[in-house]
Coordinates of C-alpha atoms and ligand atoms in Angstrom, one line a residue:
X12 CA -7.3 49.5 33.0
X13 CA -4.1 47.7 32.6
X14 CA -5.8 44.5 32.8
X15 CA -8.0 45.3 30.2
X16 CA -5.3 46.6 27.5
X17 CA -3.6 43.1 28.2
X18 CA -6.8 41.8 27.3
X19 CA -7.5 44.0 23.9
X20 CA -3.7 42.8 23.1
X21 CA -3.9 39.1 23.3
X22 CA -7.7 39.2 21.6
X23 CA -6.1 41.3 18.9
X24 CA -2.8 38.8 18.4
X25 CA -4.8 35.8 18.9
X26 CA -7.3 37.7 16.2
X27 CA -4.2 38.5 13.9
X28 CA -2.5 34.6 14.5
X29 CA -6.4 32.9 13.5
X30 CA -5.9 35.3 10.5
X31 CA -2.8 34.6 9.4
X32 CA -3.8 30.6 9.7
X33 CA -6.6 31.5 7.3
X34 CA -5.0 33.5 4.8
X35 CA -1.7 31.5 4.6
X36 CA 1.1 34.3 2.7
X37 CA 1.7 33.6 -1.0
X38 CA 3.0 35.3 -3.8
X39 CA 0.5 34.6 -6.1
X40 CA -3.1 33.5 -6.0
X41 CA -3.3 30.3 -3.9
X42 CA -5.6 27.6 -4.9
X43 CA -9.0 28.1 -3.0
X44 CA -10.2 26.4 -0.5
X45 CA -10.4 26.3 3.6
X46 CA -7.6 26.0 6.5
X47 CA -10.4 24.8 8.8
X48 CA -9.2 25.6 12.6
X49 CA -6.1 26.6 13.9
X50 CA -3.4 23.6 14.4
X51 CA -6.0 21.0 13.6
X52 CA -7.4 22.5 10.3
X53 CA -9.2 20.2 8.2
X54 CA -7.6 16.8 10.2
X55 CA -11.0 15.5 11.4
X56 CA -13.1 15.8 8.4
X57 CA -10.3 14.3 7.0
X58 CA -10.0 10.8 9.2
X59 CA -13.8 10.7 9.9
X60 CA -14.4 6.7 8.4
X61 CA -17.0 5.9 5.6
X62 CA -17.9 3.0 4.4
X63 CA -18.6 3.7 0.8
X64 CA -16.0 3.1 -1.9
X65 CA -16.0 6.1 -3.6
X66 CA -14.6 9.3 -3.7
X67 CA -13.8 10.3 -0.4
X68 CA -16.5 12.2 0.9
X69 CA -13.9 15.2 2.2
X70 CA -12.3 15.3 -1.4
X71 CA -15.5 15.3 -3.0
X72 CA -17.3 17.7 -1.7
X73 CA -14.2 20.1 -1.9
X74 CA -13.7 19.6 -5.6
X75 CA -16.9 20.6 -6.2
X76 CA -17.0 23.6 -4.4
X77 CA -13.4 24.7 -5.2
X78 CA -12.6 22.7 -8.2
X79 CA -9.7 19.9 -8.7
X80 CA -6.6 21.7 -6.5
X81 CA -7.7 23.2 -3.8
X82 CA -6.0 24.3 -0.4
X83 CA -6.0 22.7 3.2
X84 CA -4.4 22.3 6.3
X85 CA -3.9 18.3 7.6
X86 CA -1.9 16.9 10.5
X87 CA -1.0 20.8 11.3
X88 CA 0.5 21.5 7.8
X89 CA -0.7 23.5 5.4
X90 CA -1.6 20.9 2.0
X91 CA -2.5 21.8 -1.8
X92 CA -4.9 18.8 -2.6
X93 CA -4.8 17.5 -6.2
X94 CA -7.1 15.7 -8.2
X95 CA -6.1 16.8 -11.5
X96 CA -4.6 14.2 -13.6
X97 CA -2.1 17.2 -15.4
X98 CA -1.0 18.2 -12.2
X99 CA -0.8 14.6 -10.9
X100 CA 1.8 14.2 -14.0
X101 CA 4.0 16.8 -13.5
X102 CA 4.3 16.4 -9.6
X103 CA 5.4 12.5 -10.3
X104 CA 7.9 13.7 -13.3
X105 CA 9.0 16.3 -11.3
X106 CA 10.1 14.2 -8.6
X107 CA 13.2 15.7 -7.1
X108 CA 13.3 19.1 -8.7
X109 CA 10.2 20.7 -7.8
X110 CA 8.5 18.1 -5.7
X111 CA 9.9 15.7 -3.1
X112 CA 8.7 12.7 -1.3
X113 CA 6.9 14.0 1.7
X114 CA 5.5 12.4 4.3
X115 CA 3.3 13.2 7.3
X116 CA 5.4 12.9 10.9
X117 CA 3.2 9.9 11.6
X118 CA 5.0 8.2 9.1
X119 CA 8.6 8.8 9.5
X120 CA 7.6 8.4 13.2
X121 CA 6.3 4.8 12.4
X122 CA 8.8 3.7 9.5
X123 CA 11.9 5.9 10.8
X124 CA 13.5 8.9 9.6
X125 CA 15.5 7.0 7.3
X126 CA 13.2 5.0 5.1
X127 CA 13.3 4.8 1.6
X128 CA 10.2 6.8 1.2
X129 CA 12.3 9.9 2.9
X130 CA 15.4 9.6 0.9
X131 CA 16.8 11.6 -1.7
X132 CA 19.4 11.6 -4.4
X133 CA 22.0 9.5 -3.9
X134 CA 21.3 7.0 -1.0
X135 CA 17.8 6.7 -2.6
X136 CA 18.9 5.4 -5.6
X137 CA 21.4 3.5 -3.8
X138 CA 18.5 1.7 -1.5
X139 CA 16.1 1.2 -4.6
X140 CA 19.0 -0.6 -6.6
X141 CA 19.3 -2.9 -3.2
X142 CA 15.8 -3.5 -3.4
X143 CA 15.2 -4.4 -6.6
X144 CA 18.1 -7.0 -6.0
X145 CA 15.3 -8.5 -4.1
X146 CA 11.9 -7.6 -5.9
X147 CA 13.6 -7.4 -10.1
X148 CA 12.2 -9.8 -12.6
X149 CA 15.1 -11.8 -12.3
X150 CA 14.3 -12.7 -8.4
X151 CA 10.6 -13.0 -9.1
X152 CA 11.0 -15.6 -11.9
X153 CA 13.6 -17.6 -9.5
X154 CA 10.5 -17.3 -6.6
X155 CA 7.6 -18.4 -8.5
X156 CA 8.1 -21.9 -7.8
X157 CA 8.4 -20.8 -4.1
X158 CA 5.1 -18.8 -4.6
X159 CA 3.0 -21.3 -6.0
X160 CA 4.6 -23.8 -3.1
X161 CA 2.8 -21.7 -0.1
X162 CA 0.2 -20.7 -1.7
X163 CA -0.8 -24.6 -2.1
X164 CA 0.4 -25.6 1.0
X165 CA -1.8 -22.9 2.5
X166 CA -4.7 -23.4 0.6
X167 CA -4.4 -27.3 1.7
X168 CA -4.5 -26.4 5.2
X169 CA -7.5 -23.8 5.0
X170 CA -9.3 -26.7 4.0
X171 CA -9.5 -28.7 7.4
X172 CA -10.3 -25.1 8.5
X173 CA -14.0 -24.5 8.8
X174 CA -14.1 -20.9 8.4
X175 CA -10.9 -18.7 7.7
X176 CA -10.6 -15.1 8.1
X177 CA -8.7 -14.3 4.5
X178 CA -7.3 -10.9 5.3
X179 CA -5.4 -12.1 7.9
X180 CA -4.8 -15.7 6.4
X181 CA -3.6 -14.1 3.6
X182 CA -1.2 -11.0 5.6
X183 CA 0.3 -14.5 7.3
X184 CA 0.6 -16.4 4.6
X185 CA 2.5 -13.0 2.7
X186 CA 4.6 -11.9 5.4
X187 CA 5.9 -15.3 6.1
X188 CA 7.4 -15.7 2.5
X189 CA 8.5 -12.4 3.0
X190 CA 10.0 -12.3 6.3
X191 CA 12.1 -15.5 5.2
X192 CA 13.8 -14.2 1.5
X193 CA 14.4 -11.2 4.4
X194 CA 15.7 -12.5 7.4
X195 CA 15.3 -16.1 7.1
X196 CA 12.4 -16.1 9.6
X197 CA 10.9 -19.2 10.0
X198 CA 6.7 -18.6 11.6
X199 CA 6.5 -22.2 13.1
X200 CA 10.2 -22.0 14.5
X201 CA 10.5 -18.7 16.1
X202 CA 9.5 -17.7 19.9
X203 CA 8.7 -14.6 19.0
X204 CA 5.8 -13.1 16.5
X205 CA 6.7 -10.7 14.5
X206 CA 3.9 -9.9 12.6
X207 CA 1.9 -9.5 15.7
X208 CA 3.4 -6.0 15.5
X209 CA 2.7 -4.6 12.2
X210 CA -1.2 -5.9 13.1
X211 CA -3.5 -2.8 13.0
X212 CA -0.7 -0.6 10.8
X213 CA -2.9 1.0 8.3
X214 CA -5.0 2.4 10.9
X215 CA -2.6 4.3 12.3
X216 CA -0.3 5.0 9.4
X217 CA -2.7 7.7 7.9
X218 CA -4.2 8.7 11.3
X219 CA -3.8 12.1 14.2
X220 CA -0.9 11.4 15.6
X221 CA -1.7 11.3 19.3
X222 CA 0.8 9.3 21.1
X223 CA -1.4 8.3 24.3
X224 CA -2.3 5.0 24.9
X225 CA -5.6 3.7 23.1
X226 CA -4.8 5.5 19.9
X227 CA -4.5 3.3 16.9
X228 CA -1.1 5.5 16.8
X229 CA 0.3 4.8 20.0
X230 CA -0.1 0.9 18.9
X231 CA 1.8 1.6 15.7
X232 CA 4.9 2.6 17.3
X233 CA 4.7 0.5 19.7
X234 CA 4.9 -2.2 17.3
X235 CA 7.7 -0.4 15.8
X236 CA 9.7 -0.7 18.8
X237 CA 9.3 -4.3 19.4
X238 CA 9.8 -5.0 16.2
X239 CA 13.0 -2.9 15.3
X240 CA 14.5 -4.4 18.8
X241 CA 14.0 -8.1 16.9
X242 CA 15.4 -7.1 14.1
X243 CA 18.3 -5.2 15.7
X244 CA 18.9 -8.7 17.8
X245 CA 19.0 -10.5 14.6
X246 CA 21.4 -7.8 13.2
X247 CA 23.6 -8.3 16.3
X248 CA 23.7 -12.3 16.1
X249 CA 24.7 -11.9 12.4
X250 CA 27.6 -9.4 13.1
X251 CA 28.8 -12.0 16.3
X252 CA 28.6 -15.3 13.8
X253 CA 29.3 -14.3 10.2
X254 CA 27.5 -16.7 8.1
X255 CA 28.8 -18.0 5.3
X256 CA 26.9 -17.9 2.3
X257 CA 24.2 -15.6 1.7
X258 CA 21.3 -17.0 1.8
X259 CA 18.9 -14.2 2.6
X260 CA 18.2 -10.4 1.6
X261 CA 19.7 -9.6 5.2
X262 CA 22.9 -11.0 4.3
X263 CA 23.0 -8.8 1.2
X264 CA 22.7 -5.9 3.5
X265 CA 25.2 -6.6 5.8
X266 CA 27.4 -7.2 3.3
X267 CA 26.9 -3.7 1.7
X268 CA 27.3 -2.6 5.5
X269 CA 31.0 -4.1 5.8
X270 CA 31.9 -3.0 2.5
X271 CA 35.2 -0.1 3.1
X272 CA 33.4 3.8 2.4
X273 CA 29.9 2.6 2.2
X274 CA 27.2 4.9 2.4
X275 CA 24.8 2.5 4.1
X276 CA 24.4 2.8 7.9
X277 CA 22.8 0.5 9.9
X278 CA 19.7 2.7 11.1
X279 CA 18.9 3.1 7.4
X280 CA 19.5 -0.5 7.2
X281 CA 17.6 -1.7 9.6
X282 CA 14.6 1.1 8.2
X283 CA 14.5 -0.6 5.2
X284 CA 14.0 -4.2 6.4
X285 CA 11.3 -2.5 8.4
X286 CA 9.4 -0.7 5.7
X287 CA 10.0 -3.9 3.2
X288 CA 8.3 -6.3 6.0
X289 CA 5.3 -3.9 5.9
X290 CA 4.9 -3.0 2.6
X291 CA 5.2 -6.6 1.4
X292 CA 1.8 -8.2 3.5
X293 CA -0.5 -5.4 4.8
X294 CA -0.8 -4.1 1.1
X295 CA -1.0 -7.2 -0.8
X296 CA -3.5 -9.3 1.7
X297 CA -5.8 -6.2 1.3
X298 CA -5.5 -6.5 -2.3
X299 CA -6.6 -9.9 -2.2
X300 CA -9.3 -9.2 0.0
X301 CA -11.0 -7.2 -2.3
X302 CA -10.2 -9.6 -5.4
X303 CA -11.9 -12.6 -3.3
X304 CA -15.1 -10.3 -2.5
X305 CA -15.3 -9.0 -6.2
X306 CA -15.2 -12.5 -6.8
X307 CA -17.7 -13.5 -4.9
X308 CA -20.0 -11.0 -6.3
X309 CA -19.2 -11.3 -9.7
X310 CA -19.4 -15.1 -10.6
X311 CA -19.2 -14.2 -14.3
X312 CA -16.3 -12.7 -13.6
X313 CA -14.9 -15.4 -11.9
X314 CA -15.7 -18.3 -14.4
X315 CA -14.0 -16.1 -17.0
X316 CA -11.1 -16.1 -14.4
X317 CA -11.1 -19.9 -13.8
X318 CA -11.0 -20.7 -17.9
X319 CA -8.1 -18.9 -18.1
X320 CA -6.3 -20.9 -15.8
X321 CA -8.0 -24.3 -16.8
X322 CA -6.6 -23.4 -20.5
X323 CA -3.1 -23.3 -18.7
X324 CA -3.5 -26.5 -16.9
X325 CA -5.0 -28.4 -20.3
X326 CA -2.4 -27.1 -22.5
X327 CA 0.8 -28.7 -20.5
X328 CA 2.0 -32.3 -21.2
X329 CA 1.7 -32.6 -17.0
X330 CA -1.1 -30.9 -15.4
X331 CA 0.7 -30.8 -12.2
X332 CA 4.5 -29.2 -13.3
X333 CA 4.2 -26.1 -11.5
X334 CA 3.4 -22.5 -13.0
X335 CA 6.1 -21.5 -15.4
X336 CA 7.1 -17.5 -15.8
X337 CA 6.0 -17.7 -19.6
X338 CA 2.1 -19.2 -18.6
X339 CA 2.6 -16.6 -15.5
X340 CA 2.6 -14.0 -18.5
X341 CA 0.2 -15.1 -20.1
X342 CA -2.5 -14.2 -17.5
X343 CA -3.9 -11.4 -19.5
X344 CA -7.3 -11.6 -18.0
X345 CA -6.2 -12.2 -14.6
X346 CA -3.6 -9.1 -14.8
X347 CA -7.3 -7.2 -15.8
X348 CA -9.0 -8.5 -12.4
X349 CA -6.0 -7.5 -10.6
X350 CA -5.7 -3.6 -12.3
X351 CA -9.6 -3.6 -12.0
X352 CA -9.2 -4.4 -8.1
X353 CA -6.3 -1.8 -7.2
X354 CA -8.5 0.6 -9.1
X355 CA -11.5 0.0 -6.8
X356 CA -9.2 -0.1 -3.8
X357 CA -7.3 2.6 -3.6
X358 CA -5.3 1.2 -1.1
X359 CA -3.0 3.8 -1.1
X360 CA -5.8 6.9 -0.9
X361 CA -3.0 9.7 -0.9
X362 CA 0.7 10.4 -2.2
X363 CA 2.4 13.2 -0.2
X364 CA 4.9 15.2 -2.0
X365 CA 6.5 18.5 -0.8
X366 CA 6.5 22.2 -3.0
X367 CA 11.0 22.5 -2.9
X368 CA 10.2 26.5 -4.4
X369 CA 7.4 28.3 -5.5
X370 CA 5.4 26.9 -8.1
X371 CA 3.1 28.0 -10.3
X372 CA 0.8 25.4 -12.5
X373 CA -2.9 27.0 -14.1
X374 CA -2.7 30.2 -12.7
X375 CA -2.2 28.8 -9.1
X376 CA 0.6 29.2 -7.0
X377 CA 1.9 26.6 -4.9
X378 CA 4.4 28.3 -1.7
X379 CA 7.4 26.7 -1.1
X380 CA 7.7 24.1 1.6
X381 CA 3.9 23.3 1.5
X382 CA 2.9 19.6 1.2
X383 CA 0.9 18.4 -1.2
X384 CA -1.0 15.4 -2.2
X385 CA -2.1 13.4 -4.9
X386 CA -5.0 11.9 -4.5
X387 CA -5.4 8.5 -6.4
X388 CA -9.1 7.7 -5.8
X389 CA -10.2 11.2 -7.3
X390 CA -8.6 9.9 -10.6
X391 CA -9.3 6.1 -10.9
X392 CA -13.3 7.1 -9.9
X393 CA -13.5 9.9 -12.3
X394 CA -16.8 9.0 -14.6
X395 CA -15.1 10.7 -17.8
X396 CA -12.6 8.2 -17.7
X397 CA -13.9 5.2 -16.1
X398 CA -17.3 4.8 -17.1
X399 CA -19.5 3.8 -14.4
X400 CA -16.7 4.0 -12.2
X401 CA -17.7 2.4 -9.7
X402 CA -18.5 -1.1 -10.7
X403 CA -16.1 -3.8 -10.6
X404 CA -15.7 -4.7 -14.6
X405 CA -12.2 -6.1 -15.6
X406 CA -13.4 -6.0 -19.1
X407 CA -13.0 -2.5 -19.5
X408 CA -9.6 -3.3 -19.2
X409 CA -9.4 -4.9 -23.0
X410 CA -7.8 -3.2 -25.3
X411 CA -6.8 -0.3 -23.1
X412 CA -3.5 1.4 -24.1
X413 CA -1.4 2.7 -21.8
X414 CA 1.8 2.8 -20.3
X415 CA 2.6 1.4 -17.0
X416 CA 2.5 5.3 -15.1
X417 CA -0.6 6.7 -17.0
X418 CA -2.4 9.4 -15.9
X419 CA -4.9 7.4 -15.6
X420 CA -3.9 4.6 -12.9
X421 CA -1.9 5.6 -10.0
X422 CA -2.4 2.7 -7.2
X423 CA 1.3 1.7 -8.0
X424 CA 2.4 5.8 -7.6
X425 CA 4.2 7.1 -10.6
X426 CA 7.4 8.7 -11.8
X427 CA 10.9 7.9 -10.6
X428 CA 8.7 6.8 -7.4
X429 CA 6.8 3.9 -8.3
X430 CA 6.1 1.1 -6.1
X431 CA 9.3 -1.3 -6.5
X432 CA 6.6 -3.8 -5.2
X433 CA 4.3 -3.6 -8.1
X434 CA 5.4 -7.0 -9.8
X435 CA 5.8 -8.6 -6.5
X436 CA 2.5 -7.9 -5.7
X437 CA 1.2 -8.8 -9.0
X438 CA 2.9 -12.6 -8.8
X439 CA 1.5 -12.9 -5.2
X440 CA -1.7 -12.3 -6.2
X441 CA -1.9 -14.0 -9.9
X442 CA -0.5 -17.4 -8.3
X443 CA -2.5 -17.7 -5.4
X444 CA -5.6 -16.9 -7.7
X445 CA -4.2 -19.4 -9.7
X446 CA -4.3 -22.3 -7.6
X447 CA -7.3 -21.3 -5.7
X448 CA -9.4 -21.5 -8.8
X449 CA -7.5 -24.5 -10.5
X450 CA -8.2 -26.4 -7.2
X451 CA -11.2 -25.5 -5.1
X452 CA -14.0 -23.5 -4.8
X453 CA -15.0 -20.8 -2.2
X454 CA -17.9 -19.6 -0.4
X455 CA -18.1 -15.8 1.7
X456 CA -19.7 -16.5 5.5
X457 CA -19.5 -13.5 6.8
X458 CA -17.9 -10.0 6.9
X459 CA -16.3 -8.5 4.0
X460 CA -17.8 -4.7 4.7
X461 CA -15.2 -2.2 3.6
X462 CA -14.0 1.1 5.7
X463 CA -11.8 3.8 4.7
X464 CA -10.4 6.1 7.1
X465 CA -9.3 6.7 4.6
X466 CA -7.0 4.0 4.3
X467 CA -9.2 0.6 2.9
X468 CA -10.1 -1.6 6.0
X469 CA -12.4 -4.8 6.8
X470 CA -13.5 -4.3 10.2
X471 CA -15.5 -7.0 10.3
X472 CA -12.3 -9.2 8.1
X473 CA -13.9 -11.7 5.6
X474 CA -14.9 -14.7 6.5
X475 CA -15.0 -17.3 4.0
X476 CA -14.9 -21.7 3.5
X477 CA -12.4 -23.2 1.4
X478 CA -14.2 -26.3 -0.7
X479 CA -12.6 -28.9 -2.8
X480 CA -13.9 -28.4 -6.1
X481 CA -15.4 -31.5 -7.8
X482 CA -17.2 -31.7 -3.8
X483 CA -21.0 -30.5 -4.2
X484 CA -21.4 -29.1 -0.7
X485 CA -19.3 -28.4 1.7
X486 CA -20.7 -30.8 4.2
X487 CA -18.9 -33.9 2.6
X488 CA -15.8 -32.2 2.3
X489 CA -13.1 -35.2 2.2
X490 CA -10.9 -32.6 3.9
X491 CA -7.6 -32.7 5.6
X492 CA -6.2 -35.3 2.2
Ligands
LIG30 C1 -1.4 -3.7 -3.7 C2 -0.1 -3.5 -3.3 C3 0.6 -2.2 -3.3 C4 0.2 -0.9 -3.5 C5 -1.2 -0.5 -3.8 C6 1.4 -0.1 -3.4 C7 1.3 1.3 -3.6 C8 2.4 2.1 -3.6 C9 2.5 3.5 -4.0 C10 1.2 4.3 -4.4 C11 3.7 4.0 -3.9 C12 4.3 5.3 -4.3 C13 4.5 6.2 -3.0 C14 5.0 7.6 -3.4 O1 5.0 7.9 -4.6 O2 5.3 8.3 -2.5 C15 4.5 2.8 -3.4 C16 5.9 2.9 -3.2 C17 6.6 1.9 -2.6 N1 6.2 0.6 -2.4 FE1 4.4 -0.1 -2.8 N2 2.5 -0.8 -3.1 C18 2.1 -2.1 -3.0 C19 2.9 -3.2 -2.7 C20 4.2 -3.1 -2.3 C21 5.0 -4.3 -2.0 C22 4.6 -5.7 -2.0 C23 6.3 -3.8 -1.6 C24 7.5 -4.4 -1.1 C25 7.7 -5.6 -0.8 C26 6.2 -2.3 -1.8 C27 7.2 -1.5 -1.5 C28 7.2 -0.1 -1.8 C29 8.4 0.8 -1.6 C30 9.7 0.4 -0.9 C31 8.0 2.0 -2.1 C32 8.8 3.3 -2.1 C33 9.4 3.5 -3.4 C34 10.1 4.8 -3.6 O3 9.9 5.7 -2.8 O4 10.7 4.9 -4.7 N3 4.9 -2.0 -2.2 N4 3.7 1.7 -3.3
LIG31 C1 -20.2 8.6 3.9 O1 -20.3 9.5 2.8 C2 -21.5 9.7 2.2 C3 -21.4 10.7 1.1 O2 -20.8 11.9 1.5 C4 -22.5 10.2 3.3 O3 -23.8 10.3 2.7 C5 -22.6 9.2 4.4 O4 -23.4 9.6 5.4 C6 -21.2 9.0 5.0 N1 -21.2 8.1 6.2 C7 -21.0 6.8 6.3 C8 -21.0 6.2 7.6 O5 -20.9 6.0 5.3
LIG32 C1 -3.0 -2.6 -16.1 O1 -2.7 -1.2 -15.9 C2 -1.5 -0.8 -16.4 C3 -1.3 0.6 -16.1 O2 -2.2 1.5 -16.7 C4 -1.3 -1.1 -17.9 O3 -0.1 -0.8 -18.3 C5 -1.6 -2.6 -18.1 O4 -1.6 -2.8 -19.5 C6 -3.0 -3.0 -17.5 N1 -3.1 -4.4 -17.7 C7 -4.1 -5.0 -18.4 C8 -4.1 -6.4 -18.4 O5 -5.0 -4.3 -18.9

């Protein structure tokens, strides 16, 4: 008998707790939709990869059952999902009042509970001014020489390569520049590779987070570890033998560290070198990844791209001074190739904010403390606004008004969050198109098959020859000059 009461009462709290999951409290009318199952709601249908590169098939098929916000539960948190460009807006503009930067644990697991993403008021703005000492205009005009240096150098030595694998040729050939205007890291001189751990981040960046081995989280933070102990090291070496001059963004910092009442510690130091390091390769070499295989597909599209920059190269006294920041400007057609390939990308699938008090927006209500996420693709594929959405077409680009965070175009974020990376990005990728088409000529091998899980992937990479351009077949390559 008594057995069997215990037994009614955990059925009926177990009952009353799968209840509760599915009809979340609210004052108001929540935004339909499903939790899925207790603790894990929605998470798998969520992570479960496709290859095709449109909507995400969990998104879409929700928006058209529920409409463009609708509820969920991801990563054991209950989610309002948005694919309303209105809604989009006002979360971005209201960025600190009613919204907050939110991020899943995996990530403030992976870039620390510190990182600029994380931060609010004060130190935030304080980090972002730091940043942009690094990533401004002023900084980018000074670096295009530098730019335009490795991106020939490289290109040079991908042609005594047969075959290159350009997602990862071009992460390399990103993070090095990176890693040395940070911390003065030199590739071909160090014992240690530190890229090696940020390999395989945007797998598990947006994934479960199950820390066993084998999971493409458990790697992440491994790689976390090893590389916050090298930057740490360097940190420690600095602080033993004060250098001098400052000669690279670490410097800066440390300086800002020594300075009497600063507000800069060095775990939030060291976060930001961290998340900087990432941001700067995994995003950009994925960017152009997909620019090279749009390319390849499109060769309209890229003769367009390649007149553009002949016109630079005929209209200087010397063909060979490097890229100047004016001609850099000038690049309207490339700037079009590049907003067409973010567009496609969606490299970043999902912004996370965080309700700060009960909202209400169309009749919905939105509880305090709930996450909620903006979700890029659902806006940059939407056939009203796009047409044929899905077709790579920098054309459409023409003419186009619209201020840099349009309600539109989101793959740079929006609001006082905005990628400070955007222009860095944008110079990356405009000069190494630039030389590539001034100088050679390129042919896909293999791979090049997209994934999104649903972060943008190349599980197979890209595989693709680099050939000198007056050659007519890459057999008689005079290589290696
Ligand atoms: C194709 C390339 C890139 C894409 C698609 C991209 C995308 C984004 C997006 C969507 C956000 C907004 C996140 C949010 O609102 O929560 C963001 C923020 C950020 N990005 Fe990028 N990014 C790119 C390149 C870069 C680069 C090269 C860097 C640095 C070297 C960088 C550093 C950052 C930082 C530090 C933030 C946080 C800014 C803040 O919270 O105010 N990004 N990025
Ligand atoms: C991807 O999504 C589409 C549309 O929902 C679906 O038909 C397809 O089976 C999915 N799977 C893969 C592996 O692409
Ligand atoms: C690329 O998109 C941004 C944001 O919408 C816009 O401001 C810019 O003018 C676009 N560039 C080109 C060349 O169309």
């Amino acid at each position: 008998m008594l057995a069997l009461c215990i037994g009614a009462l955990i059925l009926i709290s177990i009952t009353s707790w799968i209840y509760k999951w599915r009809n979340p409290r609210c004052n108001g009318q929540l935004p339909p939709g499903s939790m899925g199952w207790p603790l894990l709601g929605e998470s798998i249908q969520f992570f479960t990869p496709n290859t095709s590169s449109d909507i995400p098939p969990f998104v879409k098929e929700r928006m058209k059952r529920y409409g463009p916000i609708f509820r969920t539960s991801l990563v054991g948190r209950p989610v309002i999902v948005s694919t309303d460009p209105e809604f989009n807006y006002f979360i971005f503009q209201q960025e600190g009042q009613l919204f907050q930067s939110w991020y899943p644990e995996t990530f403030t697991k992976i870039f620390g509970q510190q990182n600029v993403g994380s931060l609010h008021g004060f130190m935030y703005k304080y980090l972002k001014n730091m940043v942009l000492q690094l990533l401004g205009t002023e900084s980018l005009k000074k670096m295009l020489p530098e730019v335009e240096q490795v991106a020939s150098n490289k290109l040079k030595q991908w042609l005594c390569q047969d075959i290159i694998e350009f997602k990862d040729a071009t992460a390399s050939m990103i993070f090095d520049l990176t890693a040395k205007k940070l911390i003065s890291y030199d590739a071909e001189k160090s014992s240690e590779n530190l890229r090696e751990n940020f390999v395989a981040f945007i797998q598990g960046l947006i994934s479960f987070p199950i820390d066993i081995p084998g999971t493409a989280y458990h790697k992440c933070l491994q790689g976390r570890k090893r590389a916050m102990r090298i930057l740490k090291n360097i940190l420690q070496e600095r602080r033993a033998k004060p250098r001098k001059h400052q000669t690279d963004f670490f410097d800066y910092v440390l300086q800002e560290l020594q300075k009497e009442g600063t507000v800069l510690t060095e775990e939030i130091a060291l976060d930001l070198m961290f998340v900087l390091l990432f941001a700067s390769f995994e995003t950009t070499s994925l960017a152009l990844t997909l620019a090279l295989k749009f390319l390849c597909d499109h060769p309209l599209v890229l003769k367009q791209l390649k007149e553009e920059h002949e016109e630079i190269l005929r209209s200087r006294e010397d063909a060979n001074s490097g890229l100047t920041w004016k001609e850099y400007k000038s690049l309207t057609f490339t700037f079009q190739v590049i907003n067409e390939t973010v567009r496609l990308g969606n490299i970043a699938p999902a912004i996370f904010r965080k309700a700060l008090t009960d909202i209400h927006f169309n009749g919905y209500t939105i509880p305090a403390g709930w996450g909620v996420m903006v979700c890029p693709p659902a806006v940059h594929l939407n056939p009203a606004r796009y047409e044929d959405p899905l077709a790579f077409n920098p054309g459409r680009w023409e003419g186009l008004v619209s201020n840099g965070a349009s309600k539109h175009f989101m793959a740079f974020g929006g609001g006082m969050r905005f990628c400070v990376g955007t222009d860095f990005t944008k110079v990356q990728m405009a000069v190494f198109l630039h030389c590539l088409v001034t100088k050679y000529r390129f042919q896909a091998i293999r791979g090049g098959e997209i994934s999104r899980t649903p972060g943008l992937q190349f599980p197979n990479g890209f595989h693709v020859q680099i050939i000198k351009k007056d050659e007519k077949d890459a057999t008689y390559n005079s290589k290696c000059l």
